[in-house]
Coordinates of C-alpha atoms and ligand atoms in Angstrom, one line a residue:
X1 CA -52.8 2.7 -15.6
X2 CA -49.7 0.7 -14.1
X3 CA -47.4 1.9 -15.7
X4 CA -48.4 5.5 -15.2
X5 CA -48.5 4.6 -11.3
X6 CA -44.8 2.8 -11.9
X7 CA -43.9 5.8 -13.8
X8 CA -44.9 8.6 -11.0
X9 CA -43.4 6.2 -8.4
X10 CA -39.8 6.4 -10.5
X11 CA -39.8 9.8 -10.7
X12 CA -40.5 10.2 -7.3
X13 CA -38.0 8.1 -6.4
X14 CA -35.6 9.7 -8.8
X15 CA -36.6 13.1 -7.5
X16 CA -35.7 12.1 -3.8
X17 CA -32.6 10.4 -4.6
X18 CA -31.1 13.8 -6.5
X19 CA -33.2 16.1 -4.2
X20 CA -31.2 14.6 -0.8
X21 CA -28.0 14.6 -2.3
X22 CA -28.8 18.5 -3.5
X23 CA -29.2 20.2 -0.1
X24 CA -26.8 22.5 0.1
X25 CA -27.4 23.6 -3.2
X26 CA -30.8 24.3 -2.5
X27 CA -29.7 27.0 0.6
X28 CA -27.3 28.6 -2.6
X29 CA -30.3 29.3 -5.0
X30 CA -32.4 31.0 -2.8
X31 CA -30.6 34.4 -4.5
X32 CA -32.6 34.4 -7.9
X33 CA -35.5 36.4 -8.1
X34 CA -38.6 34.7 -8.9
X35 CA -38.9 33.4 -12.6
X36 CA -42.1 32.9 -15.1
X37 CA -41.4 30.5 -17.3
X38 CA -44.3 31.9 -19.2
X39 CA -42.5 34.9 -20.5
X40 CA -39.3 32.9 -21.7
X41 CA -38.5 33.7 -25.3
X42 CA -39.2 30.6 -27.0
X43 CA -39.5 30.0 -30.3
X44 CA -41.8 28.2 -31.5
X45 CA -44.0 28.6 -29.0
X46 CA -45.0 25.5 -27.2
X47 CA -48.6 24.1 -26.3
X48 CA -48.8 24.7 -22.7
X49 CA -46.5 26.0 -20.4
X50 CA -47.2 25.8 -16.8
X51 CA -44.7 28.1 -14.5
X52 CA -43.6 27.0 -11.1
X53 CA -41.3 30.4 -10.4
X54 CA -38.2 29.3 -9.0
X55 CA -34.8 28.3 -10.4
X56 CA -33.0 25.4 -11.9
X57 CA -28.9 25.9 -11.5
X58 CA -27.2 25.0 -13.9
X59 CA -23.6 24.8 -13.0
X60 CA -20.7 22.7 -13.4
X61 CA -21.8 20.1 -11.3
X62 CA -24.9 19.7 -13.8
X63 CA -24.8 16.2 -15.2
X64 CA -27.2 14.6 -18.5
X65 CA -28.3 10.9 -17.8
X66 CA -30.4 9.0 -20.4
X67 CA -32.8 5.9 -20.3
X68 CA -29.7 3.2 -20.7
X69 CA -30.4 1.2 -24.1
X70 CA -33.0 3.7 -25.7
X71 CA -32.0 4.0 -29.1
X72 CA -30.3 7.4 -30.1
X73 CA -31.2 9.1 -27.0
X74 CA -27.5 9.6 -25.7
X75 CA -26.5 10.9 -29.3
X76 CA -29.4 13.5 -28.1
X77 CA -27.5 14.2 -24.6
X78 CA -24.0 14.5 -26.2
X79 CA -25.8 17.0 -28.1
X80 CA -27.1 19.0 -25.7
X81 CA -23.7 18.8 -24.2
X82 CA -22.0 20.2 -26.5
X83 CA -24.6 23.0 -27.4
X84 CA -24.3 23.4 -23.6
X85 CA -20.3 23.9 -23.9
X86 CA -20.2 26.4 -26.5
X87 CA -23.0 28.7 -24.9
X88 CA -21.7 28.1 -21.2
X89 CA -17.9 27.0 -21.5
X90 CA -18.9 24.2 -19.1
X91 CA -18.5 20.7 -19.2
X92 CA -21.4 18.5 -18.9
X93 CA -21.0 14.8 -18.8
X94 CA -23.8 12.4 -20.0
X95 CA -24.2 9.2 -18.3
X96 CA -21.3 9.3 -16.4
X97 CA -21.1 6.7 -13.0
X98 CA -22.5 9.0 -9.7
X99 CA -19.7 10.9 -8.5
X100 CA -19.9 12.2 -4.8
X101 CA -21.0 15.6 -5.0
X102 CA -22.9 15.7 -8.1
X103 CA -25.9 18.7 -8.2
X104 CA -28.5 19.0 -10.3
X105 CA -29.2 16.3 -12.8
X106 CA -31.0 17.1 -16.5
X107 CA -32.8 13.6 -17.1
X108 CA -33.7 12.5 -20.9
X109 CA -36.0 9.9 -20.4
X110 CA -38.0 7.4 -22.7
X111 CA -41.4 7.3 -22.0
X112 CA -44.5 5.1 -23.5
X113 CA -47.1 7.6 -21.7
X114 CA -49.9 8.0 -24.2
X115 CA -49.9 11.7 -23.9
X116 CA -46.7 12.1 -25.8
X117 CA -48.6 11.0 -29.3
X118 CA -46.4 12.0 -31.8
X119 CA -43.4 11.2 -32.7
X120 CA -42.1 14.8 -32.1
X121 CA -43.6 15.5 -28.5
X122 CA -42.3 16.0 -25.7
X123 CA -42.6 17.3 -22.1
X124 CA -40.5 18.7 -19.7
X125 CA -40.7 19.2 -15.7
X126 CA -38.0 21.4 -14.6
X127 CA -38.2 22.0 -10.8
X128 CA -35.3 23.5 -8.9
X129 CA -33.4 20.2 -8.6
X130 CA -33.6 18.6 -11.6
X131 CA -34.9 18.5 -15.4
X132 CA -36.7 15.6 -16.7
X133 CA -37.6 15.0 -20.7
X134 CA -40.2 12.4 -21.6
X135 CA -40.6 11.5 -25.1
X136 CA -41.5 8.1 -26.9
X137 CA -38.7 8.9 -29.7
X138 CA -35.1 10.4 -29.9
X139 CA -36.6 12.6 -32.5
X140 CA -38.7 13.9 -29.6
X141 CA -36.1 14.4 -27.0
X142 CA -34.0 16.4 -29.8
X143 CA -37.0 19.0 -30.2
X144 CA -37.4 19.3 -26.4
X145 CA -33.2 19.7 -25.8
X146 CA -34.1 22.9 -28.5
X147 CA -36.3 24.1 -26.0
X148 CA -34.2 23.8 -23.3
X149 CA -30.8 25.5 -25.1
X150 CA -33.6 28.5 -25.3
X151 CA -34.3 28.8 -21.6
X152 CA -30.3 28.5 -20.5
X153 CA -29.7 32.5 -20.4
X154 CA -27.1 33.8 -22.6
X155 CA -25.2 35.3 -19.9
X156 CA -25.0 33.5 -16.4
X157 CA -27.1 34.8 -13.6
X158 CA -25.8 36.8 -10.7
X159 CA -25.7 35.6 -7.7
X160 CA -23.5 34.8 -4.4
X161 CA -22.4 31.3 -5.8
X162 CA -18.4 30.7 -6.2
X163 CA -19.0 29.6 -9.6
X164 CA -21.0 30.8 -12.2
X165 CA -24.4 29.3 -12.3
X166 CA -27.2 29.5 -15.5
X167 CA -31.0 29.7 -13.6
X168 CA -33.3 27.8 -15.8
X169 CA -37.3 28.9 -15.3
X170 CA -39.3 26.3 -13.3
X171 CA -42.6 24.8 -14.3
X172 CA -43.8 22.3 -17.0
X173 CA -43.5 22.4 -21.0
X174 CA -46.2 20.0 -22.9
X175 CA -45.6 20.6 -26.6
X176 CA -45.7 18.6 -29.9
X177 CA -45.9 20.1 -33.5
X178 CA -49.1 21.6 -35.1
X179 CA -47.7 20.8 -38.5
X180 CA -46.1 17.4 -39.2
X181 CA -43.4 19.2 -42.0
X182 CA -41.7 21.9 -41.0
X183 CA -39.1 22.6 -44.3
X184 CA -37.1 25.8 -45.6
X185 CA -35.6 25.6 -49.3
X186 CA -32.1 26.5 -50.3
X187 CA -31.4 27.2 -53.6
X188 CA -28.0 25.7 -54.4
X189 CA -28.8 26.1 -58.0
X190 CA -28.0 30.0 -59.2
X191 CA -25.6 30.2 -56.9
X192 CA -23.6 27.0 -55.1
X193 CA -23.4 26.9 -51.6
X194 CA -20.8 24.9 -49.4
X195 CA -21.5 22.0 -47.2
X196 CA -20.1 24.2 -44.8
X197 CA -23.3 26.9 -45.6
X198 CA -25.5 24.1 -45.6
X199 CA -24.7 22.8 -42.1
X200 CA -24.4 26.1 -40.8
X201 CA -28.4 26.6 -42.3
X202 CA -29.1 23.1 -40.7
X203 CA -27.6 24.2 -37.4
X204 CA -30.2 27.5 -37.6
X205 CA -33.0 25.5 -38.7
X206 CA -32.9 22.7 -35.8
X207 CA -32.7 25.2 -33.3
X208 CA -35.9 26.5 -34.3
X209 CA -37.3 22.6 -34.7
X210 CA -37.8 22.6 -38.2
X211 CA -37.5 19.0 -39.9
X212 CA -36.9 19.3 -43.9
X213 CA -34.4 21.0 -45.7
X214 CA -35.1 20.6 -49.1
X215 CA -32.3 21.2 -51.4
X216 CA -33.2 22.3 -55.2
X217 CA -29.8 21.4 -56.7
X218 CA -30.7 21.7 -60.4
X219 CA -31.7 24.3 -62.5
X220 CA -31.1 26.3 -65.7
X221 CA -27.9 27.9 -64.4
X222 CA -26.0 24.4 -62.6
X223 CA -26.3 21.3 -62.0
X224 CA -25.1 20.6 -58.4
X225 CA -24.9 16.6 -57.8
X226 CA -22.5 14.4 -59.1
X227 CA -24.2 11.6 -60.8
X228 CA -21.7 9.0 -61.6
X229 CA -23.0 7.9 -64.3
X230 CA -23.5 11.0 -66.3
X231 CA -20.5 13.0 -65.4
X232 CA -20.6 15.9 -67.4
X233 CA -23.6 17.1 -65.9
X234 CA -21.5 18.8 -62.9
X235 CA -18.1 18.6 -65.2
X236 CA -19.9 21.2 -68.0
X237 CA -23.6 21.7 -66.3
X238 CA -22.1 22.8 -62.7
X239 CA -19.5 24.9 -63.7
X240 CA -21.6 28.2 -64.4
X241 CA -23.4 30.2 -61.9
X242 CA -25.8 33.2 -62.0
X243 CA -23.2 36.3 -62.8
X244 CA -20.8 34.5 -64.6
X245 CA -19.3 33.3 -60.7
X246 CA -17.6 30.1 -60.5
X247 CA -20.6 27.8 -59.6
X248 CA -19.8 24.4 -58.2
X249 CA -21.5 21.0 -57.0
X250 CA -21.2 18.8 -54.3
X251 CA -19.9 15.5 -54.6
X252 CA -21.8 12.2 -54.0
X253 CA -19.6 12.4 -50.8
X254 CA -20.5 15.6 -50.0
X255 CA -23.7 15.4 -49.9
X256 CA -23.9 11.9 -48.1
X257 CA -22.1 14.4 -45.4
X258 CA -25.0 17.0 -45.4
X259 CA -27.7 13.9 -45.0
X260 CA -25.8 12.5 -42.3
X261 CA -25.3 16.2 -41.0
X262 CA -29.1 16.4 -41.2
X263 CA -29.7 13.3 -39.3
X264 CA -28.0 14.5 -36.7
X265 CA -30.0 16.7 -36.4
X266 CA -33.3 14.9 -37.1
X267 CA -33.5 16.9 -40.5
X268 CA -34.3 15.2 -43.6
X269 CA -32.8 16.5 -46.6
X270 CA -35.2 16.0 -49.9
X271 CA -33.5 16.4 -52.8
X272 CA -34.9 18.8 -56.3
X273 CA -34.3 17.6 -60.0
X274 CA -36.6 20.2 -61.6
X275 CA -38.0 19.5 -65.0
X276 CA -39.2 19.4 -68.1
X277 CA -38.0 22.9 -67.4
X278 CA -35.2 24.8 -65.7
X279 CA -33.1 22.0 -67.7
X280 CA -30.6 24.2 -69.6
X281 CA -27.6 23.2 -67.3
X282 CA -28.2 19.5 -67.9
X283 CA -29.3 20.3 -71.1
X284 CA -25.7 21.8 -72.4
X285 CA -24.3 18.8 -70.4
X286 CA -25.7 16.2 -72.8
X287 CA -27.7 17.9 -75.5
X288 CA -29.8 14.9 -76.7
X289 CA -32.3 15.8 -73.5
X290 CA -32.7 19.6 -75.4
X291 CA -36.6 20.2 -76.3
X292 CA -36.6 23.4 -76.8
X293 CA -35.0 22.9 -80.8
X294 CA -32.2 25.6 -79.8
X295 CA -28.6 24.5 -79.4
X296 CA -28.3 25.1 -75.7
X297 CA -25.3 27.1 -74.1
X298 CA -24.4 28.0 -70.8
X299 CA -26.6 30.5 -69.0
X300 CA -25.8 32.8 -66.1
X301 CA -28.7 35.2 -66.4
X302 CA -32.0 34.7 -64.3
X303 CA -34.5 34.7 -66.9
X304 CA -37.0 31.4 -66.2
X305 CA -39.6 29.3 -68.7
X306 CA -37.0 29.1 -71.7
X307 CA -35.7 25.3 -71.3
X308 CA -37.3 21.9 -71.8
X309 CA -36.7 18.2 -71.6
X310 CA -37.5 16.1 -74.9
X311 CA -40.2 14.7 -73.3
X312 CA -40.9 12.4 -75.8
X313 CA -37.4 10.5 -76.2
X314 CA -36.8 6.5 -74.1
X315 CA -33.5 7.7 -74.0
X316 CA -34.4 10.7 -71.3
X317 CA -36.2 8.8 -69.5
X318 CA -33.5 6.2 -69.0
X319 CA -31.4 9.1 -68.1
X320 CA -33.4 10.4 -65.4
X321 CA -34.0 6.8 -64.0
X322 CA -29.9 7.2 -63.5
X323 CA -30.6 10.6 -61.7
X324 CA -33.2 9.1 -59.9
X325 CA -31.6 6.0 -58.9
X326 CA -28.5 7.4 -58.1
X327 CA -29.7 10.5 -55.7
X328 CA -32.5 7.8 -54.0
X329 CA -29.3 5.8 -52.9
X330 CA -27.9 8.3 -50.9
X331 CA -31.2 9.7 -49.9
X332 CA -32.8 7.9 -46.5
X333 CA -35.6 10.6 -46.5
X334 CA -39.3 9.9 -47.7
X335 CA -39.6 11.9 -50.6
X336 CA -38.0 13.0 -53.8
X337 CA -39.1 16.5 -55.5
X338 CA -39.8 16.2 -59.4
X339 CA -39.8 19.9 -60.1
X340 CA -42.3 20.5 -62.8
X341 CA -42.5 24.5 -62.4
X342 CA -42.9 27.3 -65.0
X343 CA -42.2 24.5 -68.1
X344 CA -43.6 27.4 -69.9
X345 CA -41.8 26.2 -73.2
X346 CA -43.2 22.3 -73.1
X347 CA -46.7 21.8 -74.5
X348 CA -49.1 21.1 -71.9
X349 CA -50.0 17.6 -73.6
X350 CA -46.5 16.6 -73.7
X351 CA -46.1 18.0 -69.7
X352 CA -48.3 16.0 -68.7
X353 CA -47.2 12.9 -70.6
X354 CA -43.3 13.8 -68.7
X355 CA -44.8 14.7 -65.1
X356 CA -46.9 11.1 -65.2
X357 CA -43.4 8.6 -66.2
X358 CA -41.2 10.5 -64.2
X359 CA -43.5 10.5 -61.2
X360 CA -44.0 6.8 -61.7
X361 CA -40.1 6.4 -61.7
X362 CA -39.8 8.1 -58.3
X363 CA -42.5 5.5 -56.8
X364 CA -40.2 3.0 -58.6
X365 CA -37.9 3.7 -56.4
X366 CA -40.0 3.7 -53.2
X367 CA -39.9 7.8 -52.8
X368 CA -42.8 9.7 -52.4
X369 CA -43.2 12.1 -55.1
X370 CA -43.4 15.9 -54.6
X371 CA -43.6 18.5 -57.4
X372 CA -44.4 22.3 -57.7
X373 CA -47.9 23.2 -57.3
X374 CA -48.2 22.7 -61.5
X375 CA -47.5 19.0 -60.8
X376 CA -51.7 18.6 -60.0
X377 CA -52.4 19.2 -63.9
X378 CA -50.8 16.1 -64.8
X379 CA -52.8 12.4 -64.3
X380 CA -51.1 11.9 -60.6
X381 CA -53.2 11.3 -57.5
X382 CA -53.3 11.3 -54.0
X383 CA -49.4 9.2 -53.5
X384 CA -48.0 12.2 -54.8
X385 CA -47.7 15.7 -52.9
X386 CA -48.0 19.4 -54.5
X387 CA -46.0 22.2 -53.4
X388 CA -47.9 25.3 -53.5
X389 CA -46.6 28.3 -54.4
X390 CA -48.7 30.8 -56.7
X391 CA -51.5 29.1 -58.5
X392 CA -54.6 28.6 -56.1
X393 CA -56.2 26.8 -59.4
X394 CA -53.7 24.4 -58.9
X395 CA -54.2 24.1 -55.4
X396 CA -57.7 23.2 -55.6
X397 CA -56.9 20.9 -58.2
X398 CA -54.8 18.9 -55.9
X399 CA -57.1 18.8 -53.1
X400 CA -59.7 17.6 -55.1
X401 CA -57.2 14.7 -56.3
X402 CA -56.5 14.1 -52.9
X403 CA -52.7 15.3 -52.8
X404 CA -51.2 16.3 -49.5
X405 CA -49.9 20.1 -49.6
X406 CA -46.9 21.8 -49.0
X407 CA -47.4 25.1 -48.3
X408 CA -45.0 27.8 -49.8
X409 CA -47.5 31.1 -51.1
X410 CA -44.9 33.2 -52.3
X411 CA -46.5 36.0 -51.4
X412 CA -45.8 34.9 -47.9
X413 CA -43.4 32.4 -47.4
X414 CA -40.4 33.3 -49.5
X415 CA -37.8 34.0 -48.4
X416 CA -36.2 35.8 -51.1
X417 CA -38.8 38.5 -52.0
X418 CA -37.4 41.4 -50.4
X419 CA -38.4 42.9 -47.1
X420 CA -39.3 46.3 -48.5
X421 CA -38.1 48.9 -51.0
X422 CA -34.8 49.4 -49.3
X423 CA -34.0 45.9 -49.2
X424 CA -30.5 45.3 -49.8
X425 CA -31.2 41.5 -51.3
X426 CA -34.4 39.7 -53.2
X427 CA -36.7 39.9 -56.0
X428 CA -40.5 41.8 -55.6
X429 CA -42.3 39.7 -58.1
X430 CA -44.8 38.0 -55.9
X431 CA -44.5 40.6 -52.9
X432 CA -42.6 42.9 -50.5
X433 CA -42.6 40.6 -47.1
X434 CA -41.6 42.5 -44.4
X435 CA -41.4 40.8 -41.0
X436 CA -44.7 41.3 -39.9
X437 CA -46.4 40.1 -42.8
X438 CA -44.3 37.4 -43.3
X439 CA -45.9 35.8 -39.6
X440 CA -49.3 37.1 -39.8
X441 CA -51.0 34.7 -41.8
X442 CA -52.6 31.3 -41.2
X443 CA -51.3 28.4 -43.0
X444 CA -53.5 26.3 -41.8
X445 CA -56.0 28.4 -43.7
X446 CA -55.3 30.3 -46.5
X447 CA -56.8 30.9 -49.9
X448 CA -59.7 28.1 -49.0
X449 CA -56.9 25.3 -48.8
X450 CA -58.5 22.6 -46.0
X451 CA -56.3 21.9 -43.3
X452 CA -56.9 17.8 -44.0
X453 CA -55.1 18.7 -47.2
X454 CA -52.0 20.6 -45.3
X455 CA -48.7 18.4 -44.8
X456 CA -46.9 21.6 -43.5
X457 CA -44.8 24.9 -44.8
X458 CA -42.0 25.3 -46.3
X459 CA -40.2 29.1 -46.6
X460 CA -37.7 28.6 -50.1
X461 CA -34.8 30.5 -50.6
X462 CA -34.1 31.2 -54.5
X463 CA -31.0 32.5 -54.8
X464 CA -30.7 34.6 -57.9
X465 CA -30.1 37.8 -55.8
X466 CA -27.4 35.8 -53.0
X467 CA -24.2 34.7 -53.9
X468 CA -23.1 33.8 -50.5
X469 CA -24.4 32.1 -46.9
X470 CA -24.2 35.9 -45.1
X471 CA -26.6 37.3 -47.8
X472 CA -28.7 34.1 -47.5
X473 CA -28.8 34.7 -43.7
X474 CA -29.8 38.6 -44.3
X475 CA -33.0 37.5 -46.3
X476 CA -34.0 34.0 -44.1
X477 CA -33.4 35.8 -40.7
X478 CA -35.6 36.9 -39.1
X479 CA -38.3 35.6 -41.6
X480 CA -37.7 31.9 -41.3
X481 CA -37.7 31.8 -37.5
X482 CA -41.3 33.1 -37.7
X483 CA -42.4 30.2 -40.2
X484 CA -41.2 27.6 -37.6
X485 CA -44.2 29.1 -35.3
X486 CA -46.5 29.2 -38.3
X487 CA -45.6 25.4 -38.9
X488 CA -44.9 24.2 -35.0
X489 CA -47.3 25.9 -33.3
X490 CA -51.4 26.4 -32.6
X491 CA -53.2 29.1 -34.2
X492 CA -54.5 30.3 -30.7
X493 CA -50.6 30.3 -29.3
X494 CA -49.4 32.7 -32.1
X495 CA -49.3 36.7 -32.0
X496 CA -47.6 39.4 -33.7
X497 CA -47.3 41.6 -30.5
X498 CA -45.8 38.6 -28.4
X499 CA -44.0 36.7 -31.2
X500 CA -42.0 39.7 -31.7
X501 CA -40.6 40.5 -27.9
X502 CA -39.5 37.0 -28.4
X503 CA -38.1 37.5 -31.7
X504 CA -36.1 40.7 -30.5
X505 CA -34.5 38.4 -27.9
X506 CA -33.3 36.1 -30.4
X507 CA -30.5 38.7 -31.0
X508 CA -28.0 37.4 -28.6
X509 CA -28.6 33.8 -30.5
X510 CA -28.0 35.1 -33.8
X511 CA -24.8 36.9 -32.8
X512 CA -23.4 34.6 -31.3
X513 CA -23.7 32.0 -34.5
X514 CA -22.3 35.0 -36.7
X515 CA -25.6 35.2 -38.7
X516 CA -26.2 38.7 -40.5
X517 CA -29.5 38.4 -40.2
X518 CA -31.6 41.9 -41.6
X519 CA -32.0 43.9 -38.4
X520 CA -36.0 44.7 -39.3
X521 CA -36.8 48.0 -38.1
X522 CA -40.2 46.6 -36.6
X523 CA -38.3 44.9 -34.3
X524 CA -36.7 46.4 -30.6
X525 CA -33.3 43.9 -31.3
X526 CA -32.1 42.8 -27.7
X527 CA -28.5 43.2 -28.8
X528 CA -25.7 41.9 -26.8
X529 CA -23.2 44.1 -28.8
X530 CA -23.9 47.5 -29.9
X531 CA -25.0 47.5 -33.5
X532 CA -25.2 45.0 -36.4
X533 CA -22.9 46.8 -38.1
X534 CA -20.3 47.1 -35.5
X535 CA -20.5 42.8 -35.6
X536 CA -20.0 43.1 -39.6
X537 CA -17.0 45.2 -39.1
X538 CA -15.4 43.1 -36.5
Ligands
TNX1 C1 -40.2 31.2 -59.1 S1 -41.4 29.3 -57.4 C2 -39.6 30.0 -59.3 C3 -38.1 30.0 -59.2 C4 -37.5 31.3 -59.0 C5 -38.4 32.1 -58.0 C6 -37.8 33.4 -57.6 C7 -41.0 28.3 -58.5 C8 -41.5 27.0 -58.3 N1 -40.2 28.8 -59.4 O1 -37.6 29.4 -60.4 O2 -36.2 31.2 -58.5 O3 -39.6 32.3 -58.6 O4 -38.5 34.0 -56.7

């Protein structure tokens, strides 16, 4: 209770310190038209907002200040800065000494108030003189600055200042996350992606608050991580792609760069070696791990179910302890993803023999196991998580083991079934998701799944049909900025009819990052330029 009374009285005083030094500002906003902070066009959708209707310049007197000594929190402001800069071309500083003048202060504060009881919320009171964040964690104050890049209009607002202002809604935001993991997929498998693609993905992602990337960087077709101590596996297995391209992998250093790149923006990466099957690529790479009794070759083609692991061999398991060991290192996140999907050619005695040694060799190495939903037929319990996908059998198999879920139906969440007949990219095998459908549906409860059982979604990207980050963008945009609302907000805040005015005003976003995102007819785009086209031809 004292603290919450020391609390109110610090922000009061803050308030009238920045509100005396503000007057003449005050006389200059009085031109903006009332606001509702209601019907900004956030995404996801927070827990409460509460509007106040007036207007928060922000100008090129704004300034960011932090709580001093709070870790990461002005690696949060510099961020906002910046994101700030490239939307506004104005300089903010961050925690700069009080210089005469100064208007308008956006205040990222650490708070212990009880309210804020994850890790991830946050709250924010923007009146017409200042902004003020509150969240126990830097991880919190990252999500809220995501909110605020979304209400700072694209364009500044008109009014009879000198200088160009930005009018920021007034009121109060409470939010925190429905769903505790908030993941998309990228295949970097069938077709190699850059670390440039993948930040560029990382940038989309954060701005829609989603938390996990994971990154399936082995399959039939490549093997995309240099392990040091098997080097042919990116030297022979990583340099074929689906198509007969030029595949590639990333380097130990490289992808040390995407982690930290993740971090930044409180992502974690977790990595995919998937086996028994989709092994070919490793499998050509050192044949001894073959169990399929073929002499493997290389393989471009998009076929699935054909490859195995010896799964009876010490010497494969001693080589996926290497794998193991060696991407763990260089992997701060929680968990590490074992695969263990459509190992249609490995005998279901000898699957399960494989899923329960390699699964004890990722808790060896203090990561939390995660496999594809088939992973809940082997002898694995509830320290392991199950990714599901397609079979519900499966599903209800893990629950009953007592498995955490991840929830990826593909009839819903994946991102490379293709919108409709006309689609341009994607497969149809599961479904056709167009935008609509691809929102309207409840994680939280589908096919019987309790929602004890539900870590969170994740939307995957397979990239047989995508050879490069603008087609990846044309099949995960729009879709994946609806599954941050499935994952980040309540059940009772979501709605097709108000997601998607909200969605159509994303348009100005996504141009302005250069995304070729698929211009869903469903949707009335709020473009800033003409037509999509006209961008792709610029
Ligand atoms: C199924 S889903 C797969 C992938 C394919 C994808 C294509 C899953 C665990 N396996 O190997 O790329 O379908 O949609």
């Amino acid at each position: 209770m004292k603290i919450i009374f020391t609390r109110i009285a610090l922000t009061f005083l803050f308030l009238l310190t920045v509100v005396s030094c503000t007057k003449e500002k005050k006389k200059r906003i009085l031109n903006f038209p009332p606001t509702n902070l209601v019907t900004e066009n956030l995404i996801p959708k927070p827990l409460k907002i509460i509007p106040t209707n007036g207007g928060f310049a922000l100008d090129q007197f704004t300034a960011i200040y932090t709580t001093k000594n709070a870790a990461g929190y002005e690696e949060v402001a510099e961020f906002l800065a910046k994101k700030i800069k490239a939307k506004t071309d104005i300089d903010i500083q961050v925690n700069v000494d009080e210089i005469p003048g100064r208007e308008g202060v956006i205040y990222i504060n650490q708070s212990d108030s009880l309210e804020l009881n994850t890790p991830e919320a946050y709250q924010i009171y923007i009146t017409t003189d200042s902004v003020i964040l509150n969240s126990n964690t830097a991880e919190g104050a990252f999500r809220g600055i995501q909110t605020l890049r979304q209400l700072i209009p694209e364009v500044s607002t008109d009014t009879l200042a000198e200088y160009p202002i930005w009018t920021i809604p007034t009121g109060k935001i409470i939010d925190s996350p429905n769903l505790g993991y908030r993941g998309s997929m990228l295949d970097v498998a069938r077709h190699f992606f850059s670390v440039e693609d993948v930040k560029k993905y990382i940038d989309l992602l954060a701005y829609y608050k989603y938390n996990v990337l994971h990154l399936h960087l082995t399959d039939d077709q490549g093997w995309r991580i240099e392990i040091k101590s098997w080097p042919k596996l990116t030297e022979i297995g990583g340099s074929t792609e689906v198509g007969g391209e030029s595949g590639g992998f990333f380097t130990q250093e490289d992808y040390k760069e995407i982690v930290a790149y993740a971090a930044e923006h409180f992502i974690t990466i977790v990595p995919e070696v998937d086996m028994p099957g989709h092994t070919n690529a490793a499998s050509v790479s050192y044949p001894f791990l073959n169990g399929n009794g073929k002499t493997p070759k290389l393989y471009e083609g998009t076929h699935v179910g054909f490859s195995t692991f010896d799964t009876r061999k010490d010497t494969v398991y001693s080589f996926i302890n290497d794998v193991v060991r060696e991407i763990t290192e260089i992997s701060p996140g929680p968990y590490f993803h074992v695969g263990g999907d459509e190992s249609h050619v490995t005998k279901k005695n000898d699957y399960i023999y494989f899923m329960d040694k390699v699964v004890e060799i990722v808790k060896q190495h203090n990561k939390i196991p995660i496999g594809w939903d088939e992973l809940a037929t082997a002898n694995v319990d509830s320290t392991s998580v199950a990714q599901y996908w397609g079979s519900k059998e499966n599903a209800e198999l893990a629950v009953n083991k007592g498995m955490k879920i991840i929830m990826s139906p593909a009839k819903k969440a994946y991102l490379d079934m293709e919108y409709d007949t006309e689609s341009k990219f994607g497969l149809h095998w599961a479904a056709y998701i167009p935008t609509d459908s691809a929102y309207i549906w409840s994680p939280e409860a589908y096919d019987g799944i309790p929602l004890e059982s539900i870590l969170g979604v994740e939307a995957p990207l397979w990239s047989e049909t995508i050879s490069d980050i603008s087609e990846a963008e044309y099949l995960a945009f729009p879709r994946a900025i609806g599954y941050s609302e499935l994952s980040w907000s309540t059940e009772e805040n979501r709605d097709w009819e108000n997601y998607k005015v909200r969605l159509a005003n994303q348009a100005p976003y996504l141009e302005r990052m250069n995304v070729q995102y698929y211009p869903s007819p469903l949707i009335d785009w709020k473009k800033s330029k003409n037509t999509f086209e006209e961008i792709k031809k610029d």
